Tab-separated table of C-alpha atoms in Angstrom:
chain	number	residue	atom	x	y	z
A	357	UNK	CA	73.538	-78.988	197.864
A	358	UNK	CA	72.261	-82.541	196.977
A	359	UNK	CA	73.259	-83.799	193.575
A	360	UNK	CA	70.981	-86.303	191.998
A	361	UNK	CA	72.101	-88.672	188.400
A	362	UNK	CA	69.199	-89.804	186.112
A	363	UNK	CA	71.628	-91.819	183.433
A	364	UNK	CA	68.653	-91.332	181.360
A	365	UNK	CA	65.414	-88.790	180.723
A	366	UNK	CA	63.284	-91.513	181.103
A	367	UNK	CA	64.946	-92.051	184.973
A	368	UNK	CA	63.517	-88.598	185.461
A	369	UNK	CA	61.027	-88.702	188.704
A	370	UNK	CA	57.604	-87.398	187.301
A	371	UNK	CA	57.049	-85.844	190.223
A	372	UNK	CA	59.065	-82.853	192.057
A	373	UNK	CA	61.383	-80.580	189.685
A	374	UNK	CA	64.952	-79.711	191.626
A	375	UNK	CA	66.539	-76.419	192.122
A	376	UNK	CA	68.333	-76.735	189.122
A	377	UNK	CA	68.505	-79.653	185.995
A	378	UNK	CA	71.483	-80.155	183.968
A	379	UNK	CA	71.262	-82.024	180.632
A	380	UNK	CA	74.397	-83.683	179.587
A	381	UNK	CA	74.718	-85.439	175.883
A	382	UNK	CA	78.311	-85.462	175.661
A	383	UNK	CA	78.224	-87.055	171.990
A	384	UNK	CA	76.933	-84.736	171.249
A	385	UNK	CA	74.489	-82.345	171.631
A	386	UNK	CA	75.552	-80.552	174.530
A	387	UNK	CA	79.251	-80.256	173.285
A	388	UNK	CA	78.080	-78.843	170.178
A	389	UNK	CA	75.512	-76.369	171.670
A	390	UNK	CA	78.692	-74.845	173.903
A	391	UNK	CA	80.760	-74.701	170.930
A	392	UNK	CA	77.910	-72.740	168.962
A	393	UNK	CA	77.432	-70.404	171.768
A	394	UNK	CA	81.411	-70.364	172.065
A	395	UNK	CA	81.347	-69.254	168.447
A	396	UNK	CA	79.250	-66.638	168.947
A	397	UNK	CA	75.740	-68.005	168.404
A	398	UNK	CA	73.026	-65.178	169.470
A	399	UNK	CA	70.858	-68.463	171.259
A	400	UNK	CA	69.600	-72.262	170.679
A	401	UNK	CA	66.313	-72.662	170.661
A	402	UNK	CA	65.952	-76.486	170.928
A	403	UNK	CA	62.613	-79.194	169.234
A	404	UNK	CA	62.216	-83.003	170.079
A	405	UNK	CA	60.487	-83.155	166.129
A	406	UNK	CA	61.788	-82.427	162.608
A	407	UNK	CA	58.939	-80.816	161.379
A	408	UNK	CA	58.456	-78.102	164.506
A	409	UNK	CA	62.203	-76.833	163.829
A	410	UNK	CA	61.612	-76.449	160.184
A	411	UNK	CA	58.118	-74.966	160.635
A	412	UNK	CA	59.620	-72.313	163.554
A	413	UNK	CA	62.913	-71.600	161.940
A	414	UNK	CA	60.710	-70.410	158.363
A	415	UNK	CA	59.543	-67.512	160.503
A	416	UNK	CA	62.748	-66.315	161.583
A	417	UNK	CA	65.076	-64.150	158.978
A	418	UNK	CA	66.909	-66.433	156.675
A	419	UNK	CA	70.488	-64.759	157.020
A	420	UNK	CA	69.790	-65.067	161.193
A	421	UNK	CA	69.113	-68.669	161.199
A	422	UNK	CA	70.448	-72.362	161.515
A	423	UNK	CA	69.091	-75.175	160.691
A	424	UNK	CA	70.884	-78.329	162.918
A	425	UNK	CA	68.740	-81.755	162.615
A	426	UNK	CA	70.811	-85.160	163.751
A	427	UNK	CA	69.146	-88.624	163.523
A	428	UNK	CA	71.306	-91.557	163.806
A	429	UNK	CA	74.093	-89.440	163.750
A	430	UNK	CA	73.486	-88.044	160.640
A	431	UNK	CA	72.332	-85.127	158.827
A	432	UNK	CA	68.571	-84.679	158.536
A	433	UNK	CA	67.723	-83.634	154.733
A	434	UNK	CA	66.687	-80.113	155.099
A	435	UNK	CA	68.869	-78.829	157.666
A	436	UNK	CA	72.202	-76.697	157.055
A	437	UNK	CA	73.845	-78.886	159.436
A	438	UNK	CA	74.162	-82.100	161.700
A	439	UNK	CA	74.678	-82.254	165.068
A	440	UNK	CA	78.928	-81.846	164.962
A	441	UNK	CA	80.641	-79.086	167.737
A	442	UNK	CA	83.387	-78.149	164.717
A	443	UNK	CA	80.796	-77.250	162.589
A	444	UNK	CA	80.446	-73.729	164.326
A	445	UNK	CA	82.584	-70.987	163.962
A	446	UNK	CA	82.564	-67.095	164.600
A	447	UNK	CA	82.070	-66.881	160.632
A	448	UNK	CA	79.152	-69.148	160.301
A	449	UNK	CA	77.753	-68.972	163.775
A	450	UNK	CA	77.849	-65.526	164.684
A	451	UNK	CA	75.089	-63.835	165.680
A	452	UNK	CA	72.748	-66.358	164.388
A	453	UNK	CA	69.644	-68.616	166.110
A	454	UNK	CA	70.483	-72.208	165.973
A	455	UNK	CA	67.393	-74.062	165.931
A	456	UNK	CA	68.017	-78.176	166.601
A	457	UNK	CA	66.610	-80.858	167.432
A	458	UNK	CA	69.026	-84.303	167.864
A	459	UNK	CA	68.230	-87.893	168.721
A	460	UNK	CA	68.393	-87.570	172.157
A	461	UNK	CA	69.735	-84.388	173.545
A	462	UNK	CA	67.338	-82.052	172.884
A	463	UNK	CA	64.574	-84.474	174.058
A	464	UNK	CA	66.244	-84.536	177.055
A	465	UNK	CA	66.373	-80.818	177.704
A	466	UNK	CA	62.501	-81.233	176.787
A	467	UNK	CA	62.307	-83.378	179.498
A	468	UNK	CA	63.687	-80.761	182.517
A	469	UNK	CA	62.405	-77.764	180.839
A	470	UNK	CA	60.393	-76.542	183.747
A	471	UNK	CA	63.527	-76.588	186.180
A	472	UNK	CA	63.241	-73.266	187.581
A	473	UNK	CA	67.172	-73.187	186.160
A	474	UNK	CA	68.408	-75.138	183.496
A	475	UNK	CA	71.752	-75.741	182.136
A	476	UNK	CA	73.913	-78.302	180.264
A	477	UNK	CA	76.890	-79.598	180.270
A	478	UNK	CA	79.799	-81.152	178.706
A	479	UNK	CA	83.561	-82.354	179.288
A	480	UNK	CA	84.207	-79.566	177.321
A	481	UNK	CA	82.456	-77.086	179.937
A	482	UNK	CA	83.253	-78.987	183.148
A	483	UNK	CA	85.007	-76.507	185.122
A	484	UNK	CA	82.529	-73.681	184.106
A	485	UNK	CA	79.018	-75.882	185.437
A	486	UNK	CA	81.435	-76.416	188.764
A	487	UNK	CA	81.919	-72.957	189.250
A	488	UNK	CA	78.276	-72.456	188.632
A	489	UNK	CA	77.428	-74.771	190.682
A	490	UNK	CA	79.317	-73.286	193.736
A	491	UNK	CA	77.960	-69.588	192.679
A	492	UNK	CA	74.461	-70.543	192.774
A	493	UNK	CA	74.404	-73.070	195.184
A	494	UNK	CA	70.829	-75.151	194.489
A	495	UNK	CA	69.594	-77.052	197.203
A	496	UNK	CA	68.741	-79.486	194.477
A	497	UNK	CA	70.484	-80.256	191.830
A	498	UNK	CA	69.351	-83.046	189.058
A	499	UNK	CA	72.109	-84.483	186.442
A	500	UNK	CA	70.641	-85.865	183.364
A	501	UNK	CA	72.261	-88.341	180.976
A	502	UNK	CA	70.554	-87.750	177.070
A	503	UNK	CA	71.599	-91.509	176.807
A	504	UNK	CA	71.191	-93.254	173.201
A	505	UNK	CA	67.239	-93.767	172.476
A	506	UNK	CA	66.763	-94.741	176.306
A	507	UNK	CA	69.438	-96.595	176.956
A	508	UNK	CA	72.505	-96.099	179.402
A	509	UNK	CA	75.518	-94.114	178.047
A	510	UNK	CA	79.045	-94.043	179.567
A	511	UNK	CA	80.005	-90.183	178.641
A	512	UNK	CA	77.143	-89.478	179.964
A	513	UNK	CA	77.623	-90.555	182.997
A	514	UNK	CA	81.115	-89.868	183.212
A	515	UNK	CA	80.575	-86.270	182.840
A	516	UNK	CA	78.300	-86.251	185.757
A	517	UNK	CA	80.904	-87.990	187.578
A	518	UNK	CA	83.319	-85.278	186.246
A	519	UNK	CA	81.292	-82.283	187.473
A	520	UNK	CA	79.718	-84.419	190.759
A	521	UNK	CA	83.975	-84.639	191.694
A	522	UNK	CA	84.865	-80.990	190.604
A	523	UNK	CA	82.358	-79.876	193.815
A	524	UNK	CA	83.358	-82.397	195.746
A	525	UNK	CA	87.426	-81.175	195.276
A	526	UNK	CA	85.733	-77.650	195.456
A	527	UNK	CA	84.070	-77.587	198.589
A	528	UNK	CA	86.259	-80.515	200.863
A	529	UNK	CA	82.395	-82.092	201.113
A	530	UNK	CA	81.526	-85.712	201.268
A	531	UNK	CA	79.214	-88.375	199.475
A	532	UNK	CA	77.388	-88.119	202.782
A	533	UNK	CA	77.059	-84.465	202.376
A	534	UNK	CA	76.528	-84.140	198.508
A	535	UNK	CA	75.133	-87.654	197.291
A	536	UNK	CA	71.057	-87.732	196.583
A	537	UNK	CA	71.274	-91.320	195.095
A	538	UNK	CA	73.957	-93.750	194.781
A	539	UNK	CA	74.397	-93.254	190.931
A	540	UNK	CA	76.231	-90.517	192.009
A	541	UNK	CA	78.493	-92.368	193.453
A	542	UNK	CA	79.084	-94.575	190.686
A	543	UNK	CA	79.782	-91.801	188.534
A	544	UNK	CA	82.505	-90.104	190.117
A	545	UNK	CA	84.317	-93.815	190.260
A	546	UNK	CA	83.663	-93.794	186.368
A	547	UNK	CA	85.474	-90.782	185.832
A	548	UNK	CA	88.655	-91.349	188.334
A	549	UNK	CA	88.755	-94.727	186.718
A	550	UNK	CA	89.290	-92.941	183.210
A	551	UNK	CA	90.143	-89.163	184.108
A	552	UNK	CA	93.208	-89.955	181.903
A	553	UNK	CA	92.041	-91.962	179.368
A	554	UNK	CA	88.650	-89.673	177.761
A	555	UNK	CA	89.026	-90.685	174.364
A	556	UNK	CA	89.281	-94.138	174.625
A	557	UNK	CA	86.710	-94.491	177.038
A	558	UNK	CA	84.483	-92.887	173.810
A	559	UNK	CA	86.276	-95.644	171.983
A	560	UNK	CA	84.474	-98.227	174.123
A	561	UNK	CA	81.410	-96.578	174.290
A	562	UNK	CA	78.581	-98.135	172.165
A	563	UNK	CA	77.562	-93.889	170.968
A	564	UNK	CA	81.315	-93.747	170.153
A	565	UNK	CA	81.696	-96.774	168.102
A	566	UNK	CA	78.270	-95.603	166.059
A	567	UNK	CA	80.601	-92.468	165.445
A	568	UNK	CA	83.850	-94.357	164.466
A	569	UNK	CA	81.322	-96.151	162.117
A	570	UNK	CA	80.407	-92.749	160.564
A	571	UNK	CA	83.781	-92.308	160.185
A	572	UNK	CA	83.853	-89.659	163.083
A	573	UNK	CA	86.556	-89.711	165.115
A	574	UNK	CA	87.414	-85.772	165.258
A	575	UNK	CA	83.794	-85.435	166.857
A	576	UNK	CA	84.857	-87.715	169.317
A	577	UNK	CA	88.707	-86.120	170.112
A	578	UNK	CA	86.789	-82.972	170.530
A	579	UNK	CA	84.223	-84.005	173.375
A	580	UNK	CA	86.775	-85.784	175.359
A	581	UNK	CA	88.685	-82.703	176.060
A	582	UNK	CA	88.139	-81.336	179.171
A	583	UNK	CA	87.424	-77.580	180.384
A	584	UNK	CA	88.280	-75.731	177.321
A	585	UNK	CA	85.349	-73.689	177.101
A	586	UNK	CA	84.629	-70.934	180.525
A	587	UNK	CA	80.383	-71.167	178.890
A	588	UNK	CA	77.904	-72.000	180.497
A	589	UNK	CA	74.946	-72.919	178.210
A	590	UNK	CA	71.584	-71.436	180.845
A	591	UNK	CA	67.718	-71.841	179.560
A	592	UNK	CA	66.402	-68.231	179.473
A	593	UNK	CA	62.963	-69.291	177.946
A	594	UNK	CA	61.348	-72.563	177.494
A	595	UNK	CA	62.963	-74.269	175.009
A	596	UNK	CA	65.689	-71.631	174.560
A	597	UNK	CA	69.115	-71.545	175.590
A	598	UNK	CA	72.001	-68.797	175.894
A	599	UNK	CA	74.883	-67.491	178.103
C-alpha cells in the first residue's frame, strides 16, 4: 500500500486515479456526513452548486429528504439545514436522503469521484478508515484535504496524518514502505505533535477561528474527538455516499 496527501483538491494529479481516494473536510463536511449516516441517514448524495441540490432534491419525496447547503459557514436560504454534525439525529435523520453541497467538501469529493473506491474521513471515524484500509488493502491510496476555498488546512491534514499513523502502528511498516510523497510524512508529525491537544489545534486553525467567529465552538469540540464513530462513509454511485 502507498499512501499519497493532496492538502488540497486542487493538488489532485489530473492524470492517474489511485486504488482508492479519501476526502477528508474535518470542519466539516465529512464529520457531519458520518454523523448523518451514524444517525441513520438512508444515503448522501453530494452537489458542488446550490441550484443542482435544490433542483434534484424537488424530485425526491418531501418527508424522505434533506436539504443541507453551507457557504461561509452558514446556512444557505432554502435549505433545512447547514453543514453542523449535531444537527442529525435518529429522529430527524432517519431514513432520509441528505442532499448537500458545502464550501469545500463536497467539491472535493467531486473532485475523486471516479476513484474506483471512494471514502471519507474524519477524526471522528479514524479508527474505522484504518481498519478499512487494512481490509481492503489498495495498492494506491490518495488522501485529500477539502482545504478552505483552495487553501491549506491544518485538520485536514492532521487527519491524514491520523489515519497515515493508525496503518503505520497497524502493520509495523515504514515511511519507506508506506510513504508516496513526503506530505505524508509531514502529516503524521502534525498529528504526534498535537495527538493530545485536537481542540486547540482547531483553535489555531484559520477554519476554526471562522467557526469561533460564528460563535461555533460545539462544532468544533465535536470534530476533534477521535474514533467515536465504527462508519465508514463508501461512494456507491457517483455522487452518492452510504455505509
Amino acid at each position: 500500500m502507498k499512501l499519497f496527501l493532496f492538502h488540497t483538491p486542487e493538488e489532485v494529479p489530473e492524470q492517474g486515479a489511485p486504488d482508492c481516494a479519501i476526502a477528508i473536510d474535518v470542519l466539516r463536511a465529512t464529520s457531519t456526513m458520518a454523523a448523518a449516516l451514524a444517525a441513520g441517514a438512508e444515503a448522501i448524495q453530494v452537489f458542488s452548486d446550490i441550484d443542482s441540490l435544490l433542483a434534484t432534491s424537488a424530485t425526491w419525496p418531501a418527508e424522505k429528504c434533506l436539504r443541507a447547503g453551507e457557504r461561509g459557514g452558514g446556512k444557505v436560504e432554502g435549505c433545512d439545514l447547514g453543514n453542523s454534525p449535531l444537527d442529525h439525529s435518529a429522529e430527524r435523520s432517519g431514513g432520509k436522503r441528505l442532499f448537500m453541497s458545502t464550501t469545500n467538501g463536497t467539491r472535493c469529493l467531486k473532485r475523486i469521484e471516479h476513484a474506483p473506491m471512494v471514502i471519507t474521513a474524519a477524526l471522528t471515524t479514524r479508527l474505522a478508515v484504518v481498519n478499512f484500509l487494512l481490509a481492503h488493502n489498495p495498492e494506491t491510496v490518495w488522501l485529500v484535504g477539502s482545504g478552505w476555498e483552495g487553501t491549506y488546512s491544518l485538520e485536514d491534514t492532521v487527519c491524514a496524518g491520523a489515519v497515515i499513523h493508525g496503518v503505520i502502528a497497524a502493520t509495523g511498516q515504514t515511511f519507506k514502505d508506506l510513504a508516496g510523497n513526503d506530505a505524508t510524512i509531514a502529516a503524521v508529525s502534525l498529528y504526534l505533535q498535537w495527538q493530545d491537544q485536537m481542540l486547540d489545534l482547531m483553535h489555531y486553525a484559520s477554519h476554526g477561528q471562522r467557526l469561533l467567529g460564528l460563535d461555533n465552538e460545539a462544532d468544533l469540540k465535536y470534530c476533534a474527538q477521535l474514533d467515536v464513530l465504527d462508519i465508514v462513509p463508501r461512494q456507491h454511485e457517483v455522487g452518492v455516499l452510504g455505509l
